């Protein structure tokens, strides 16, 4: 009799839902500030009233987030090898809850930037959820890109619709001085509540998936059986091979970083870095373009309108990936799918000056501007397929099960290091 196969059986639907729920909390808390961060920077006074400097200081906030994520992501991945996946995921959720809540209570630029910096450190465990999925049931990885996309949809929607509630709903929130003094607390608190809910659900029902921790649990159960039923012979003990030497398994669970840097992994990580900087550059420039004044090259849209646009775009993106990604992989293969998808980003960036030109010419957002924006966002939806394609390259290149957490940590490090200041831009020609 053996239980060693249990670690590779598919997760029950409820457990799978909890993991995806936790995965969604990270993009929601990361993206909730996008619709109003530029307005916050302008209101904080750090720019001295110069709107052209908003992108620079907003870019610093974003870069601090990803810099701290870069510093901590490998630590979280390897820590999950030692203490298990579940406690690391829960620690990240609690950290996200506290830090995004503190961002909503920030009144100065420095306090807001510090909160986002610390939030990035807790967001460094983003790769651990992928470890859980791969350890349990690899095919369910197809759910991760749509879940991440949906998180990046609800985040801006929450940020855009709930920012500055005192001005939007003067009859209700406008009568509460707290929301006048802290206009961005409500969206941040809403996002933080989602992270808190994830931590509670995870603590109550999420199961550990790390193979070594499962073996330790079986050994503990065996020891309990000895106490309950008396001594058992050596032959019976040998029926539980997974519990023979969990300490040696733990030692092997975190291999040296150099040992996993084989050629396929290096190529996949490099490709992932280019893909990450391209995708994040576009996603960072978009709210800046939408919020900047028309005479400076933007569209002068409100935070609420920006949040709505990004939410609709995110819903379309998530639905498209869920319906067509697997079909594209089956028909074209990951390599060709990646090439076609990544090439569409060139159109996305080329349409920024076109959109600015039409907006200046009309002195507003007319039908031509809307058409260009729709084409641009549609091309990005196609381009987002490159993310999932490259994840397949990385998973296929992992040299062994004990290298999984390290490789996922390195993958996220490459993503984080490429998130440099990209908002130091104005569109004035």
PDB file of C-alpha atoms in Angstrom, residues 228-378:
ATOM      1  CA  UNK A 228      -2.611   4.788  19.184  1.00  0.00           C
ATOM      2  CA  UNK A 229      -2.207   1.156  18.215  1.00  0.00           C
ATOM      3  CA  UNK A 230       1.094   0.162  19.770  1.00  0.00           C
ATOM      4  CA  UNK A 231       4.336  -0.862  18.137  1.00  0.00           C
ATOM      5  CA  UNK A 232       4.362  -2.076  14.560  1.00  0.00           C
ATOM      6  CA  UNK A 233       6.923  -4.204  12.835  1.00  0.00           C
ATOM      7  CA  UNK A 234       9.593  -2.902  10.484  1.00  0.00           C
ATOM      8  CA  UNK A 235       7.917  -4.541   7.503  1.00  0.00           C
ATOM      9  CA  UNK A 236       4.869  -2.356   7.979  1.00  0.00           C
ATOM     10  CA  UNK A 237       6.949   0.783   8.195  1.00  0.00           C
ATOM     11  CA  UNK A 238       8.540   0.020   4.864  1.00  0.00           C
ATOM     12  CA  UNK A 239       5.124   0.285   3.263  1.00  0.00           C
ATOM     13  CA  UNK A 240       5.451   4.102   3.582  1.00  0.00           C
ATOM     14  CA  UNK A 241       8.512   4.945   1.476  1.00  0.00           C
ATOM     15  CA  UNK A 242       7.586   8.614   1.202  1.00  0.00           C
ATOM     16  CA  UNK A 243       8.150   9.057   4.922  1.00  0.00           C
ATOM     17  CA  UNK A 244      11.557   7.433   5.115  1.00  0.00           C
ATOM     18  CA  UNK A 245      13.771  10.442   4.882  1.00  0.00           C
ATOM     19  CA  UNK A 246      11.986  13.756   4.651  1.00  0.00           C
ATOM     20  CA  UNK A 247      15.043  15.650   5.775  1.00  0.00           C
ATOM     21  CA  UNK A 248      17.021  14.566   2.730  1.00  0.00           C
ATOM     22  CA  UNK A 249      14.060  15.492   0.541  1.00  0.00           C
ATOM     23  CA  UNK A 250      14.000  18.915   2.093  1.00  0.00           C
ATOM     24  CA  UNK A 251      17.692  19.366   1.418  1.00  0.00           C
ATOM     25  CA  UNK A 252      17.131  18.470  -2.225  1.00  0.00           C
ATOM     26  CA  UNK A 253      14.111  20.713  -2.596  1.00  0.00           C
ATOM     27  CA  UNK A 254      16.094  23.929  -3.130  1.00  0.00           C
ATOM     28  CA  UNK A 255      18.923  23.254  -5.588  1.00  0.00           C
ATOM     29  CA  UNK A 256      21.707  25.803  -6.192  1.00  0.00           C
ATOM     30  CA  UNK A 257      20.608  28.527  -8.582  1.00  0.00           C
ATOM     31  CA  UNK A 258      23.490  27.821 -10.949  1.00  0.00           C
ATOM     32  CA  UNK A 259      22.354  24.217 -11.396  1.00  0.00           C
ATOM     33  CA  UNK A 260      19.026  25.276 -12.936  1.00  0.00           C
ATOM     34  CA  UNK A 261      20.513  27.810 -15.364  1.00  0.00           C
ATOM     35  CA  UNK A 262      20.685  25.384 -18.262  1.00  0.00           C
ATOM     36  CA  UNK A 263      20.466  26.699 -21.820  1.00  0.00           C
ATOM     37  CA  UNK A 264      16.686  26.175 -22.354  1.00  0.00           C
ATOM     38  CA  UNK A 265      15.937  27.922 -19.059  1.00  0.00           C
ATOM     39  CA  UNK A 266      18.212  30.878 -19.865  1.00  0.00           C
ATOM     40  CA  UNK A 267      16.622  31.307 -23.305  1.00  0.00           C
ATOM     41  CA  UNK A 268      13.102  31.093 -21.868  1.00  0.00           C
ATOM     42  CA  UNK A 269      13.901  33.572 -19.078  1.00  0.00           C
ATOM     43  CA  UNK A 270      15.446  36.042 -21.525  1.00  0.00           C
ATOM     44  CA  UNK A 271      12.405  35.820 -23.779  1.00  0.00           C
ATOM     45  CA  UNK A 272      10.177  36.282 -20.752  1.00  0.00           C
ATOM     46  CA  UNK A 273      12.082  39.426 -19.770  1.00  0.00           C
ATOM     47  CA  UNK A 274      11.555  41.033 -23.184  1.00  0.00           C
ATOM     48  CA  UNK A 275       7.910  40.038 -23.171  1.00  0.00           C
ATOM     49  CA  UNK A 276       7.408  41.418 -19.665  1.00  0.00           C
ATOM     50  CA  UNK A 277       8.970  44.806 -20.364  1.00  0.00           C
ATOM     51  CA  UNK A 278       6.937  45.177 -23.566  1.00  0.00           C
ATOM     52  CA  UNK A 279       3.641  44.290 -21.917  1.00  0.00           C
ATOM     53  CA  UNK A 280       4.228  46.400 -18.821  1.00  0.00           C
ATOM     54  CA  UNK A 281       5.454  49.378 -20.850  1.00  0.00           C
ATOM     55  CA  UNK A 282       2.166  49.458 -22.711  1.00  0.00           C
ATOM     56  CA  UNK A 283       0.057  48.913 -19.594  1.00  0.00           C
ATOM     57  CA  UNK A 284       1.905  51.690 -17.779  1.00  0.00           C
ATOM     58  CA  UNK A 285       1.705  54.174 -20.639  1.00  0.00           C
ATOM     59  CA  UNK A 286      -2.005  53.609 -21.259  1.00  0.00           C
ATOM     60  CA  UNK A 287      -3.428  55.302 -18.117  1.00  0.00           C
ATOM     61  CA  UNK A 288      -0.879  58.102 -18.528  1.00  0.00           C
ATOM     62  CA  UNK A 289      -2.014  58.655 -22.101  1.00  0.00           C
ATOM     63  CA  UNK A 290      -5.668  58.587 -21.109  1.00  0.00           C
ATOM     64  CA  UNK A 291      -5.277  61.021 -18.198  1.00  0.00           C
ATOM     65  CA  UNK A 292      -2.834  63.569 -19.667  1.00  0.00           C
ATOM     66  CA  UNK A 293      -4.214  66.854 -21.014  1.00  0.00           C
ATOM     67  CA  UNK A 294      -4.894  67.014 -24.733  1.00  0.00           C
ATOM     68  CA  UNK A 295      -2.410  69.825 -25.351  1.00  0.00           C
ATOM     69  CA  UNK A 296       0.308  67.592 -23.867  1.00  0.00           C
ATOM     70  CA  UNK A 297      -0.652  64.684 -26.113  1.00  0.00           C
ATOM     71  CA  UNK A 298      -3.174  62.761 -24.003  1.00  0.00           C
ATOM     72  CA  UNK A 299      -6.952  62.361 -23.962  1.00  0.00           C
ATOM     73  CA  UNK A 300      -7.808  64.182 -20.691  1.00  0.00           C
ATOM     74  CA  UNK A 301     -10.149  61.467 -19.386  1.00  0.00           C
ATOM     75  CA  UNK A 302     -11.332  61.214 -15.775  1.00  0.00           C
ATOM     76  CA  UNK A 303     -10.270  58.482 -13.353  1.00  0.00           C
ATOM     77  CA  UNK A 304     -13.734  56.910 -13.568  1.00  0.00           C
ATOM     78  CA  UNK A 305     -13.642  56.804 -17.374  1.00  0.00           C
ATOM     79  CA  UNK A 306     -10.119  55.369 -17.335  1.00  0.00           C
ATOM     80  CA  UNK A 307     -11.182  52.664 -14.895  1.00  0.00           C
ATOM     81  CA  UNK A 308     -14.159  51.744 -17.081  1.00  0.00           C
ATOM     82  CA  UNK A 309     -12.024  51.529 -20.227  1.00  0.00           C
ATOM     83  CA  UNK A 310      -9.420  49.355 -18.529  1.00  0.00           C
ATOM     84  CA  UNK A 311     -12.123  47.143 -17.018  1.00  0.00           C
ATOM     85  CA  UNK A 312     -13.879  46.527 -20.344  1.00  0.00           C
ATOM     86  CA  UNK A 313     -10.511  45.907 -21.961  1.00  0.00           C
ATOM     87  CA  UNK A 314      -9.598  43.467 -19.201  1.00  0.00           C
ATOM     88  CA  UNK A 315     -12.870  41.535 -19.494  1.00  0.00           C
ATOM     89  CA  UNK A 316     -12.386  41.190 -23.246  1.00  0.00           C
ATOM     90  CA  UNK A 317      -8.772  40.144 -22.734  1.00  0.00           C
ATOM     91  CA  UNK A 318      -9.622  37.531 -20.120  1.00  0.00           C
ATOM     92  CA  UNK A 319     -12.458  36.071 -22.167  1.00  0.00           C
ATOM     93  CA  UNK A 320     -10.338  35.983 -25.309  1.00  0.00           C
ATOM     94  CA  UNK A 321      -7.480  34.163 -23.568  1.00  0.00           C
ATOM     95  CA  UNK A 322      -9.846  31.667 -21.968  1.00  0.00           C
ATOM     96  CA  UNK A 323     -11.594  30.830 -25.252  1.00  0.00           C
ATOM     97  CA  UNK A 324      -8.825  31.065 -27.840  1.00  0.00           C
ATOM     98  CA  UNK A 325      -5.459  30.536 -26.123  1.00  0.00           C
ATOM     99  CA  UNK A 326      -5.634  26.745 -25.851  1.00  0.00           C
ATOM    100  CA  UNK A 327      -7.001  26.519 -29.400  1.00  0.00           C
ATOM    101  CA  UNK A 328      -4.154  28.640 -30.743  1.00  0.00           C
ATOM    102  CA  UNK A 329      -1.592  26.469 -28.962  1.00  0.00           C
ATOM    103  CA  UNK A 330      -3.121  23.302 -30.392  1.00  0.00           C
ATOM    104  CA  UNK A 331      -3.284  24.698 -33.932  1.00  0.00           C
ATOM    105  CA  UNK A 332      -0.067  26.707 -34.211  1.00  0.00           C
ATOM    106  CA  UNK A 333       2.075  25.487 -31.318  1.00  0.00           C
ATOM    107  CA  UNK A 334       3.559  27.715 -28.588  1.00  0.00           C
ATOM    108  CA  UNK A 335       6.468  28.984 -30.720  1.00  0.00           C
ATOM    109  CA  UNK A 336       4.388  30.303 -33.625  1.00  0.00           C
ATOM    110  CA  UNK A 337       1.694  31.597 -31.266  1.00  0.00           C
ATOM    111  CA  UNK A 338       4.322  33.535 -29.336  1.00  0.00           C
ATOM    112  CA  UNK A 339       5.780  35.066 -32.505  1.00  0.00           C
ATOM    113  CA  UNK A 340       2.433  36.220 -33.894  1.00  0.00           C
ATOM    114  CA  UNK A 341       1.232  37.540 -30.554  1.00  0.00           C
ATOM    115  CA  UNK A 342       4.436  39.358 -29.651  1.00  0.00           C
ATOM    116  CA  UNK A 343       4.566  41.017 -33.078  1.00  0.00           C
ATOM    117  CA  UNK A 344       1.187  42.660 -32.489  1.00  0.00           C
ATOM    118  CA  UNK A 345       2.702  44.840 -29.752  1.00  0.00           C
ATOM    119  CA  UNK A 346       4.422  46.885 -32.470  1.00  0.00           C
ATOM    120  CA  UNK A 347       1.000  48.036 -33.675  1.00  0.00           C
ATOM    121  CA  UNK A 348      -0.020  48.922 -30.110  1.00  0.00           C
ATOM    122  CA  UNK A 349       2.874  51.342 -29.624  1.00  0.00           C
ATOM    123  CA  UNK A 350       2.627  52.764 -33.150  1.00  0.00           C
ATOM    124  CA  UNK A 351      -0.965  53.861 -32.497  1.00  0.00           C
ATOM    125  CA  UNK A 352      -0.112  56.107 -29.523  1.00  0.00           C
ATOM    126  CA  UNK A 353       1.034  59.081 -31.673  1.00  0.00           C
ATOM    127  CA  UNK A 354      -1.842  58.467 -34.099  1.00  0.00           C
ATOM    128  CA  UNK A 355      -4.356  58.706 -31.271  1.00  0.00           C
ATOM    129  CA  UNK A 356      -2.675  61.845 -29.934  1.00  0.00           C
ATOM    130  CA  UNK A 357      -2.768  63.448 -33.397  1.00  0.00           C
ATOM    131  CA  UNK A 358      -6.512  62.872 -33.838  1.00  0.00           C
ATOM    132  CA  UNK A 359      -7.280  64.079 -30.289  1.00  0.00           C
ATOM    133  CA  UNK A 360      -5.375  67.340 -30.831  1.00  0.00           C
ATOM    134  CA  UNK A 361      -7.006  67.848 -34.196  1.00  0.00           C
ATOM    135  CA  UNK A 362     -10.507  67.426 -32.747  1.00  0.00           C
ATOM    136  CA  UNK A 363      -9.587  69.058 -29.419  1.00  0.00           C
ATOM    137  CA  UNK A 364     -11.294  66.130 -27.744  1.00  0.00           C
ATOM    138  CA  UNK A 365     -12.149  62.461 -28.009  1.00  0.00           C
ATOM    139  CA  UNK A 366     -14.121  61.887 -31.214  1.00  0.00           C
ATOM    140  CA  UNK A 367     -15.052  58.770 -33.191  1.00  0.00           C
ATOM    141  CA  UNK A 368     -11.615  58.561 -34.829  1.00  0.00           C
ATOM    142  CA  UNK A 369      -9.850  58.547 -31.467  1.00  0.00           C
ATOM    143  CA  UNK A 370     -12.200  55.858 -30.168  1.00  0.00           C
ATOM    144  CA  UNK A 371     -11.612  53.683 -33.242  1.00  0.00           C
ATOM    145  CA  UNK A 372      -7.838  53.957 -32.857  1.00  0.00           C
ATOM    146  CA  UNK A 373      -8.109  53.091 -29.159  1.00  0.00           C
ATOM    147  CA  UNK A 374     -10.259  50.029 -29.913  1.00  0.00           C
ATOM    148  CA  UNK A 375      -7.787  48.779 -32.532  1.00  0.00           C
ATOM    149  CA  UNK A 376      -4.878  49.392 -30.150  1.00  0.00           C
ATOM    150  CA  UNK A 377      -6.444  47.482 -27.261  1.00  0.00           C
ATOM    151  CA  UNK A 378      -7.506  44.662 -29.591  1.00  0.00           C
TER     152      UNK A 378
END
